């Protein structure tokens, strides 16, 4: 299915007011209300052609006491919370290998769709330290057994991954916050034949592995790709069929405070932001309590990363655990480091529940104090890969490598309802709803534009009031829809 990736995206991102011409295109309007309180609404809906589409302009009037029979979103601009870092995704080997197979015009389209100002304007980017499952094979940057790292080289990444990352950075409208994560140390550092199926970093290699991070950062930065930070270990409590490594909370704490933190400082990399945990919400409190409760470890920690896969066994997302960590350690940040929809099938490209999983998670994660949100692979092929252990998954955009066409899924547009409008350094603003029929979050950008995102995952449209600081307006969100209101 060929999709045009943009909405009619010739619209200006934060225009206070727009209007449609006779040919139904969008142009900028200079019309403002006396109070400057005009609301522009963007909608993506399951039933219809709306894909981040601009709708009618709304105006505020003086608010009245809401009734219990009404549905309302309450925004209190005087109550501000965390500072927004950004939203983005990961350029893995899989993404880069697929990207390299695309025609030049489709490569340009893909980069602009994610990173351009007339796309969904990503500001976060993650990559891997050597291989993960989303690659054609398993590899490291050194010769096996090279404890001193004399053979260290990122030559492997220069074929596909680095060129794609550089294109993303060159086309981004804002400087990308770029961070990296390892899936496993080299096999010999675990005393194993390969990096797959768990294992533990052996104590005699703690220093070598800490040095490996420093060499990676310096090698990437020498290529002109500034590294904002790193996570210590992807999913440190999961024995996976792919590259993986287990750390107890105490082991991660001690590796950080005795090896990784001091090594980065010694190597002149003490300004890099270190993220601990990088796993699901279920055990996040225990990991945070153990590491952040130790001052010698906590001094190296910027924040705590998390994924959404605690739902893999049919459980519910553990958002209360995020709130607990933020309340317990208010000087540390929360960062969503990975999420994707598993169990790939081609008939699921347009499955709306995939997008709703993104929308629900993003709203609730932000409302619990999360500052940034990172999707997994930004691009996969028509088979949900490549993946060298058969762990095929969905991405917001897929490419059919046989035809060279890009396939845009609803998840792309749902993510865009946040990433396109909420900009770095925005402040989250107090937002609640009067009924569980809808969910919502709001941010105030540095240019004083407020952004309120509302999601309706029900099969009926919902009419609601937006009540902000003594002003109100009324609108309807269609069934199974996402709306972004900019004012």
Short mmCIF file of C-alpha atoms in Angstrom, two decimals:
data_model
loop_
_atom_site.label_atom_id
_atom_site.label_comp_id
_atom_site.label_asym_id
_atom_site.label_seq_id
_atom_site.Cartn_x
_atom_site.Cartn_y
_atom_site.Cartn_z
CA UNK A 1 0.00 0.00 0.00
CA UNK A 2 1.56 3.27 -1.09
CA UNK A 3 0.88 6.19 1.26
CA UNK A 4 1.81 9.84 1.03
CA UNK A 5 3.60 10.41 4.29
CA UNK A 6 2.32 13.88 4.98
CA UNK A 7 -0.93 15.42 5.94
CA UNK A 8 -1.12 18.17 3.41
CA UNK A 9 2.02 19.02 5.35
CA UNK A 10 2.62 22.30 3.62
CA UNK A 11 0.97 23.73 6.75
CA UNK A 12 3.04 25.75 9.14
CA UNK A 13 3.75 23.81 12.28
CA UNK A 14 2.48 26.20 14.88
CA UNK A 15 0.30 28.58 12.91
CA UNK A 16 -2.19 30.13 15.30
CA UNK A 17 -4.80 30.19 12.57
CA UNK A 18 -5.08 28.72 9.07
CA UNK A 19 -7.75 28.63 6.43
CA UNK A 20 -8.52 26.60 3.33
CA UNK A 21 -8.48 27.98 -0.20
CA UNK A 22 -11.04 27.09 -2.87
CA UNK A 23 -8.90 24.16 -4.03
CA UNK A 24 -8.83 22.86 -0.41
CA UNK A 25 -5.16 23.58 0.16
CA UNK A 26 -4.00 25.19 3.38
CA UNK A 27 -2.61 28.67 3.66
CA UNK A 28 -1.44 30.79 6.54
CA UNK A 29 -3.95 33.24 7.97
CA UNK A 30 -3.22 36.37 9.92
CA UNK A 31 -6.54 36.26 11.77
CA UNK A 32 -6.27 36.29 15.55
CA UNK A 33 -8.91 36.65 18.23
CA UNK A 34 -8.74 39.60 20.61
CA UNK A 35 -7.16 37.36 23.23
CA UNK A 36 -5.03 35.44 20.72
CA UNK A 37 -6.81 32.27 21.76
CA UNK A 38 -7.52 30.45 18.51
CA UNK A 39 -7.23 26.64 18.53
CA UNK A 40 -5.98 24.64 15.55
CA UNK A 41 -7.02 20.98 15.60
CA UNK A 42 -5.19 18.13 13.86
CA UNK A 43 -6.88 14.71 13.66
CA UNK A 44 -6.01 11.14 12.71
CA UNK A 45 -8.98 8.77 12.66
CA UNK A 46 -9.57 5.13 11.83
CA UNK A 47 -12.73 5.74 9.82
CA UNK A 48 -11.92 8.38 7.25
CA UNK A 49 -9.02 9.95 5.40
CA UNK A 50 -7.75 12.02 8.33
CA UNK A 51 -4.04 11.52 8.81
CA UNK A 52 -2.68 14.38 10.93
CA UNK A 53 -5.23 16.46 9.01
CA UNK A 54 -5.96 20.04 9.92
CA UNK A 55 -9.60 20.73 10.78
CA UNK A 56 -11.79 23.68 11.60
CA UNK A 57 -10.53 26.52 13.76
CA UNK A 58 -11.97 26.77 17.24
CA UNK A 59 -12.30 29.82 19.47
CA UNK A 60 -12.32 30.13 23.24
CA UNK A 61 -15.09 31.79 25.19
CA UNK A 62 -15.45 32.48 28.91
CA UNK A 63 -15.72 29.17 30.76
CA UNK A 64 -18.75 28.21 32.81
CA UNK A 65 -18.95 25.73 35.65
CA UNK A 66 -18.82 22.31 33.90
CA UNK A 67 -21.62 19.86 34.59
CA UNK A 68 -21.11 16.30 35.77
CA UNK A 69 -22.85 15.12 32.62
CA UNK A 70 -20.24 16.79 30.42
CA UNK A 71 -16.89 15.37 29.36
CA UNK A 72 -14.05 17.82 29.80
CA UNK A 73 -10.27 18.16 29.53
CA UNK A 74 -8.93 20.51 32.23
CA UNK A 75 -5.62 22.26 31.56
CA UNK A 76 -3.98 24.36 34.28
CA UNK A 77 -1.11 26.38 32.74
CA UNK A 78 0.16 27.50 36.16
CA UNK A 79 1.18 23.94 37.09
CA UNK A 80 4.31 22.91 35.20
CA UNK A 81 6.26 19.68 35.46
CA UNK A 82 9.13 17.99 33.59
CA UNK A 83 11.07 19.55 30.72
CA UNK A 84 10.59 17.73 27.42
CA UNK A 85 13.67 16.13 25.84
CA UNK A 86 12.23 14.78 22.60
CA UNK A 87 10.64 11.94 20.65
CA UNK A 88 12.31 9.68 18.12
CA UNK A 89 13.31 6.19 17.12
CA UNK A 90 16.26 3.86 16.51
CA UNK A 91 18.46 3.47 13.47
CA UNK A 92 19.51 -0.15 13.77
CA UNK A 93 21.51 -2.21 11.30
CA UNK A 94 18.17 -3.58 10.06
CA UNK A 95 16.82 -0.09 9.39
CA UNK A 96 20.03 0.93 7.63
CA UNK A 97 20.25 -2.24 5.54
CA UNK A 98 16.67 -1.76 4.30
CA UNK A 99 17.27 1.94 3.73
CA UNK A 100 20.28 1.18 1.51
CA UNK A 101 18.06 -0.92 -0.79
CA UNK A 102 15.64 1.93 -1.47
CA UNK A 103 15.76 4.19 -4.53
CA UNK A 104 17.28 7.58 -3.82
CA UNK A 105 13.95 9.41 -3.92
CA UNK A 106 12.46 7.00 -1.39
CA UNK A 107 15.48 7.40 0.88
CA UNK A 108 14.92 11.14 0.81
CA UNK A 109 11.22 10.66 1.50
CA UNK A 110 11.89 8.38 4.47
CA UNK A 111 14.41 10.74 6.08
CA UNK A 112 12.12 13.72 5.58
CA UNK A 113 9.10 11.78 6.86
CA UNK A 114 10.81 11.24 10.20
CA UNK A 115 13.27 14.09 10.63
CA UNK A 116 12.07 16.91 8.39
CA UNK A 117 10.04 19.88 9.59
CA UNK A 118 7.29 18.92 7.13
CA UNK A 119 7.43 15.33 8.45
CA UNK A 120 6.91 14.36 12.09
CA UNK A 121 10.11 16.10 13.15
CA UNK A 122 11.94 13.57 15.36
CA UNK A 123 14.41 14.95 17.91
CA UNK A 124 15.67 11.72 19.54
CA UNK A 125 17.79 8.99 17.96
CA UNK A 126 19.04 5.69 19.38
CA UNK A 127 21.49 3.19 17.95
CA UNK A 128 23.21 0.00 19.09
CA UNK A 129 26.77 -0.66 20.23
CA UNK A 130 27.67 -3.40 17.74
CA UNK A 131 24.95 -5.92 16.89
CA UNK A 132 21.49 -6.66 18.24
CA UNK A 133 18.86 -9.01 16.82
CA UNK A 134 17.81 -6.44 14.20
CA UNK A 135 20.78 -7.03 11.92
CA UNK A 136 21.71 -9.57 9.27
CA UNK A 137 24.24 -11.14 11.61
CA UNK A 138 25.97 -10.98 14.98
CA UNK A 139 29.26 -9.05 15.21
CA UNK A 140 31.47 -6.88 17.45
CA UNK A 141 34.06 -4.14 16.86
CA UNK A 142 37.06 -6.25 17.93
CA UNK A 143 38.70 -9.55 17.16
CA UNK A 144 37.52 -12.29 19.51
CA UNK A 145 39.69 -12.47 22.61
CA UNK A 146 41.14 -8.97 22.23
CA UNK A 147 40.89 -7.90 25.88
CA UNK A 148 43.02 -4.79 25.27
CA UNK A 149 40.78 -3.67 22.36
CA UNK A 150 43.74 -3.13 20.06
CA UNK A 151 41.67 -4.23 17.06
CA UNK A 152 38.72 -1.92 17.82
CA UNK A 153 37.12 -0.57 14.65
CA UNK A 154 33.64 0.64 13.63
CA UNK A 155 34.33 -0.21 9.98
CA UNK A 156 31.27 -2.51 9.96
CA UNK A 157 28.95 0.42 10.72
CA UNK A 158 30.41 2.60 7.98
CA UNK A 159 28.74 0.55 5.24
CA UNK A 160 25.08 1.14 6.13
CA UNK A 161 24.39 2.47 9.60
CA UNK A 162 26.63 5.53 9.82
CA UNK A 163 25.59 6.95 6.41
CA UNK A 164 21.92 6.73 7.43
CA UNK A 165 22.56 8.34 10.82
CA UNK A 166 24.44 11.18 9.15
CA UNK A 167 21.54 11.79 6.76
CA UNK A 168 19.13 11.91 9.67
CA UNK A 169 21.31 14.40 11.52
CA UNK A 170 21.78 16.57 8.45
CA UNK A 171 18.05 16.78 7.77
CA UNK A 172 16.73 17.18 11.31
CA UNK A 173 15.18 20.55 12.07
CA UNK A 174 16.63 20.41 15.61
CA UNK A 175 19.90 18.93 16.86
CA UNK A 176 19.21 15.25 17.51
CA UNK A 177 19.70 13.85 21.00
CA UNK A 178 21.69 10.75 20.00
CA UNK A 179 22.35 7.88 22.38
CA UNK A 180 23.54 4.27 22.18
CA UNK A 181 22.90 0.95 23.90
CA UNK A 182 24.74 -2.41 23.96
CA UNK A 183 22.90 -5.73 23.76
CA UNK A 184 25.85 -7.83 24.90
CA UNK A 185 29.59 -7.67 25.52
CA UNK A 186 31.71 -9.77 23.14
CA UNK A 187 31.20 -13.48 23.74
CA UNK A 188 34.62 -14.10 25.32
CA UNK A 189 33.88 -11.46 27.97
CA UNK A 190 31.02 -13.72 29.09
CA UNK A 191 33.04 -16.92 28.76
CA UNK A 192 30.73 -18.09 25.97
CA UNK A 193 30.88 -19.12 22.33
CA UNK A 194 28.45 -16.41 21.18
CA UNK A 195 26.63 -13.34 22.47
CA UNK A 196 23.17 -14.90 22.36
CA UNK A 197 20.91 -16.20 25.14
CA UNK A 198 22.07 -14.20 28.11
CA UNK A 199 25.15 -14.92 30.18
CA UNK A 200 27.01 -12.50 32.44
CA UNK A 201 29.95 -10.17 32.05
CA UNK A 202 32.86 -11.84 33.84
CA UNK A 203 34.55 -9.67 36.51
CA UNK A 204 37.95 -9.91 34.84
CA UNK A 205 36.52 -8.05 31.83
CA UNK A 206 34.71 -5.24 33.64
CA UNK A 207 37.45 -2.73 32.79
CA UNK A 208 37.78 -3.90 29.19
CA UNK A 209 34.03 -3.53 28.69
CA UNK A 210 34.03 -0.05 30.24
CA UNK A 211 36.85 0.90 27.87
CA UNK A 212 34.76 -0.42 24.98
CA UNK A 213 32.02 2.18 25.61
CA UNK A 214 34.61 4.96 25.63
CA UNK A 215 36.14 3.76 22.36
CA UNK A 216 32.70 3.55 20.74
CA UNK A 217 31.80 7.11 21.74
CA UNK A 218 35.12 8.50 20.54
CA UNK A 219 34.96 6.59 17.25
CA UNK A 220 31.44 7.81 16.47
CA UNK A 221 32.23 11.37 17.46
CA UNK A 222 35.32 11.29 15.24
CA UNK A 223 32.87 10.63 12.39
CA UNK A 224 30.96 13.81 13.25
CA UNK A 225 28.12 12.22 15.26
CA UNK A 226 27.94 13.71 18.76
CA UNK A 227 26.84 11.20 21.41
CA UNK A 228 24.49 12.63 24.07
CA UNK A 229 24.64 9.53 26.25
CA UNK A 230 24.22 5.80 26.61
CA UNK A 231 22.37 3.10 28.47
CA UNK A 232 24.43 0.53 30.34
CA UNK A 233 22.68 -2.58 29.04
CA UNK A 234 19.60 -3.25 26.97
CA UNK A 235 17.11 -5.39 28.94
CA UNK A 236 19.50 -6.59 31.67
CA UNK A 237 17.02 -9.09 33.12
CA UNK A 238 16.05 -10.90 29.90
CA UNK A 239 17.71 -14.07 28.59
CA UNK A 240 16.88 -13.56 24.92
CA UNK A 241 17.44 -15.77 21.90
CA UNK A 242 19.44 -12.85 20.53
CA UNK A 243 22.34 -10.81 21.96
CA UNK A 244 21.70 -10.33 25.67
CA UNK A 245 23.47 -10.08 29.01
CA UNK A 246 22.18 -10.30 32.58
CA UNK A 247 22.98 -7.84 35.37
CA UNK A 248 21.35 -7.95 38.76
CA UNK A 249 20.60 -4.53 40.22
CA UNK A 250 23.70 -4.80 42.39
CA UNK A 251 25.90 -5.86 39.47
CA UNK A 252 24.75 -2.96 37.31
CA UNK A 253 25.28 -0.56 40.23
CA UNK A 254 28.80 -1.80 40.92
CA UNK A 255 29.84 -1.86 37.25
CA UNK A 256 28.64 1.73 36.93
CA UNK A 257 30.25 3.19 40.04
CA UNK A 258 33.52 1.21 39.94
CA UNK A 259 34.19 0.98 36.20
CA UNK A 260 31.97 2.71 33.65
CA UNK A 261 31.45 6.02 35.45
CA UNK A 262 35.11 6.51 36.42
CA UNK A 263 36.32 5.33 33.00
CA UNK A 264 34.18 7.82 31.08
CA UNK A 265 35.34 10.59 33.42
CA UNK A 266 38.99 9.60 32.95
CA UNK A 267 38.57 9.55 29.17
CA UNK A 268 37.14 13.07 29.10
CA UNK A 269 33.61 11.77 28.56
CA UNK A 270 32.17 12.64 31.93
CA UNK A 271 29.55 14.87 30.28
CA UNK A 272 27.84 11.87 28.65
CA UNK A 273 24.44 11.09 30.12
CA UNK A 274 24.18 7.59 31.60
CA UNK A 275 20.80 5.85 31.69
CA UNK A 276 20.32 2.79 33.91
CA UNK A 277 17.87 -0.14 33.70
CA UNK A 278 16.68 0.17 30.06
CA UNK A 279 14.10 -2.55 30.59
CA UNK A 280 10.40 -2.86 31.43
CA UNK A 281 8.28 -0.92 33.91
CA UNK A 282 7.68 -3.97 36.11
CA UNK A 283 11.05 -4.10 37.95
CA UNK A 284 12.00 -0.45 37.45
CA UNK A 285 11.47 0.56 41.09
CA UNK A 286 13.79 -2.14 42.43
CA UNK A 287 16.53 -1.17 39.96
CA UNK A 288 16.14 2.53 40.75
CA UNK A 289 16.11 1.93 44.51
CA UNK A 290 19.30 -0.14 44.31
CA UNK A 291 21.33 2.11 42.02
CA UNK A 292 20.02 5.56 42.90
CA UNK A 293 20.03 4.72 46.59
CA UNK A 294 23.82 4.49 46.41
CA UNK A 295 25.30 8.01 46.21
CA UNK A 296 28.53 6.75 44.65
CA UNK A 297 26.59 5.22 41.78
CA UNK A 298 23.81 7.81 41.58
CA UNK A 299 26.25 10.65 40.89
CA UNK A 300 26.90 9.15 37.45
CA UNK A 301 23.22 8.64 36.55
CA UNK A 302 21.19 11.04 34.42
CA UNK A 303 18.05 8.92 34.50
CA UNK A 304 16.22 5.61 34.28
CA UNK A 305 15.23 4.06 30.95
CA UNK A 306 12.31 1.74 30.37
CA UNK A 307 10.44 -0.35 27.76
CA UNK A 308 6.79 -1.41 27.51
CA UNK A 309 7.09 -5.19 27.16
CA UNK A 310 5.85 -6.06 30.65
CA UNK A 311 2.60 -6.66 28.75
CA UNK A 312 4.11 -9.66 26.89
CA UNK A 313 2.33 -12.18 29.15
CA UNK A 314 -1.01 -10.40 28.99
CA UNK A 315 -0.36 -8.06 31.90
CA UNK A 316 -1.22 -4.39 32.17
CA UNK A 317 1.30 -1.55 31.74
CA UNK A 318 2.77 -0.63 35.14
CA UNK A 319 2.54 3.16 34.94
CA UNK A 320 2.31 3.56 38.72
CA UNK A 321 5.89 2.29 38.93
CA UNK A 322 7.07 5.22 36.80
CA UNK A 323 5.31 7.66 39.08
CA UNK A 324 6.91 5.99 42.09
CA UNK A 325 10.42 6.33 40.64
CA UNK A 326 9.90 9.99 39.76
CA UNK A 327 8.49 10.75 43.21
CA UNK A 328 11.30 8.84 44.92
CA UNK A 329 14.15 10.34 42.86
CA UNK A 330 12.88 13.70 41.55
CA UNK A 331 16.36 14.81 40.45
CA UNK A 332 16.61 11.91 37.97
CA UNK A 333 14.77 11.65 34.65
CA UNK A 334 12.59 8.98 33.05
CA UNK A 335 13.26 8.03 29.42
CA UNK A 336 11.27 5.58 27.31
CA UNK A 337 14.06 3.83 25.42
CA UNK A 338 12.24 1.19 23.35
CA UNK A 339 8.86 -0.08 22.27
CA UNK A 340 7.50 -1.81 19.20
CA UNK A 341 4.58 -4.06 18.27
CA UNK A 342 5.71 -7.67 18.13
CA UNK A 343 4.46 -10.69 16.13
CA UNK A 344 4.72 -9.20 12.65
CA UNK A 345 2.28 -10.05 9.86
CA UNK A 346 1.72 -8.19 6.60
CA UNK A 347 -2.03 -8.09 7.18
CA UNK A 348 -1.35 -6.06 10.30
CA UNK A 349 0.17 -2.99 8.62
CA UNK A 350 -3.01 -0.95 9.10
CA UNK A 351 -4.09 -2.49 12.41
CA UNK A 352 -5.41 0.45 14.43
CA UNK A 353 -4.73 -1.11 17.84
CA UNK A 354 -1.00 -0.90 17.06
CA UNK A 355 -1.27 2.88 16.85
CA UNK A 356 -3.44 3.04 19.95
CA UNK A 357 -0.79 1.18 21.90
CA UNK A 358 1.59 3.99 21.02
CA UNK A 359 -0.86 6.76 21.82
CA UNK A 360 -1.92 5.31 25.16
CA UNK A 361 1.66 4.66 26.25
CA UNK A 362 2.93 8.08 25.25
CA UNK A 363 0.16 9.99 27.03
CA UNK A 364 0.43 7.97 30.22
CA UNK A 365 4.24 7.83 30.21
CA UNK A 366 4.43 11.62 29.87
CA UNK A 367 1.82 12.13 32.56
CA UNK A 368 3.99 10.03 34.90
CA UNK A 369 7.01 12.30 34.39
CA UNK A 370 8.76 10.85 31.32
CA UNK A 371 10.87 13.43 29.45
CA UNK A 372 11.57 11.56 26.20
CA UNK A 373 10.10 8.72 24.17
CA UNK A 374 12.07 6.51 21.75
CA UNK A 375 10.42 4.09 19.34
CA UNK A 376 12.38 1.05 18.14
CA UNK A 377 13.33 0.48 14.45
CA UNK A 378 12.34 3.44 12.31
CA UNK A 379 12.28 1.24 9.20
CA UNK A 380 11.89 -2.49 8.52
CA UNK A 381 11.27 -4.50 5.36
CA UNK A 382 8.09 -6.23 4.18
CA UNK A 383 8.92 -9.21 6.42
CA UNK A 384 9.42 -7.21 9.62
CA UNK A 385 13.19 -7.56 9.46
CA UNK A 386 15.96 -8.29 8.72
CA UNK A 387 16.48 -10.06 12.03
CA UNK A 388 19.13 -12.76 12.38
CA UNK A 389 17.13 -14.78 14.94
CA UNK A 390 13.68 -14.44 13.37
CA UNK A 391 12.28 -11.91 15.87
CA UNK A 392 10.22 -10.02 13.29
CA UNK A 393 8.30 -6.92 14.41
CA UNK A 394 6.39 -3.87 13.20
CA UNK A 395 7.84 -0.43 12.55
CA UNK A 396 5.91 2.81 11.93
CA UNK A 397 7.14 2.64 8.31
CA UNK A 398 7.97 -0.49 6.33
CA UNK A 399 9.63 -0.73 2.93
CA UNK A 400 8.80 -3.30 0.28
CA UNK A 401 12.31 -4.01 -0.99
CA UNK A 402 10.84 -5.73 -4.08
CA UNK A 403 9.01 -2.62 -5.27
CA UNK A 404 10.90 0.12 -3.44
CA UNK A 405 7.67 1.49 -1.97
CA UNK A 406 7.18 2.78 1.58
CA UNK A 407 4.26 1.60 3.70
CA UNK A 408 3.03 4.06 6.33
CA UNK A 409 1.22 2.53 9.27
CA UNK A 410 -1.22 4.29 11.65
CA UNK A 411 1.49 4.23 14.34
CA UNK A 412 3.51 6.75 12.32
CA UNK A 413 0.69 9.27 12.47
CA UNK A 414 -0.12 8.67 16.14
CA UNK A 415 3.52 9.29 17.08
CA UNK A 416 3.43 12.41 14.92
CA UNK A 417 0.61 13.87 17.01
CA UNK A 418 3.24 14.32 19.72
CA UNK A 419 6.61 14.65 17.96
CA UNK A 420 5.55 17.24 15.39
CA UNK A 421 4.03 19.66 17.86
CA UNK A 422 5.77 19.20 21.23
CA UNK A 423 9.27 20.59 20.92
CA UNK A 424 12.41 20.20 23.05
CA UNK A 425 12.44 22.28 26.25
CA UNK A 426 8.63 22.33 26.43
CA UNK A 427 7.12 21.97 29.90
CA UNK A 428 4.41 19.46 30.66
CA UNK A 429 1.30 21.17 31.97
CA UNK A 430 -1.29 19.85 34.43
CA UNK A 431 -4.00 18.07 32.42
CA UNK A 432 -6.86 15.86 33.61
CA UNK A 433 -10.07 14.50 32.14
CA UNK A 434 -13.49 14.20 33.74
CA UNK A 435 -14.22 10.77 32.26
CA UNK A 436 -12.08 7.77 31.32
CA UNK A 437 -13.69 7.88 27.85
CA UNK A 438 -10.69 9.90 26.65
CA UNK A 439 -7.10 10.43 27.80
CA UNK A 440 -4.98 13.55 27.41
CA UNK A 441 -1.69 15.33 28.08
CA UNK A 442 -0.47 18.91 27.46
CA UNK A 443 2.84 20.71 26.97
CA UNK A 444 3.78 24.38 26.75
CA UNK A 445 6.44 25.09 24.15
CA UNK A 446 9.09 27.76 24.56
CA UNK A 447 7.27 29.92 21.97
CA UNK A 448 4.23 29.94 24.33
CA UNK A 449 2.18 27.63 22.11
CA UNK A 450 0.20 25.13 24.15
CA UNK A 451 -0.23 21.61 22.79
CA UNK A 452 -2.97 19.34 24.12
CA UNK A 453 -3.17 15.77 22.80
CA UNK A 454 -6.44 13.86 23.20
CA UNK A 455 -7.05 10.19 22.35
CA UNK A 456 -10.35 8.35 21.96
CA UNK A 457 -10.00 4.56 21.68
CA UNK A 458 -13.76 3.95 21.86
CA UNK A 459 -16.04 3.01 18.96
CA UNK A 460 -18.16 6.17 19.34
CA UNK A 461 -17.28 9.84 18.85
CA UNK A 462 -16.88 11.92 22.00
CA UNK A 463 -17.88 15.55 22.38
CA UNK A 464 -15.80 17.27 25.04
CA UNK A 465 -14.93 20.68 26.40
CA UNK A 466 -11.37 21.95 26.59
CA UNK A 467 -11.18 24.22 29.64
CA UNK A 468 -8.01 26.28 30.05
CA UNK A 469 -7.43 29.02 32.59
CA UNK A 470 -10.99 30.36 32.62
CA UNK A 471 -11.58 29.78 28.92
CA UNK A 472 -13.40 26.94 27.17
CA UNK A 473 -14.23 25.56 23.78
CA UNK A 474 -16.13 22.48 22.65
CA UNK A 475 -15.26 19.99 19.95
CA UNK A 476 -15.78 16.36 18.98
CA UNK A 477 -13.13 13.70 18.57
CA UNK A 478 -14.21 10.95 16.16
CA UNK A 479 -14.29 7.28 17.16
CA UNK A 480 -10.85 5.61 17.35
CA UNK A 481 -9.00 8.87 16.84
CA UNK A 482 -6.16 11.05 18.02
CA UNK A 483 -6.33 14.84 18.13
CA UNK A 484 -3.70 17.51 18.74
CA UNK A 485 -4.96 20.97 19.68
CA UNK A 486 -2.48 23.85 19.30
CA UNK A 487 -3.33 27.24 20.81
#
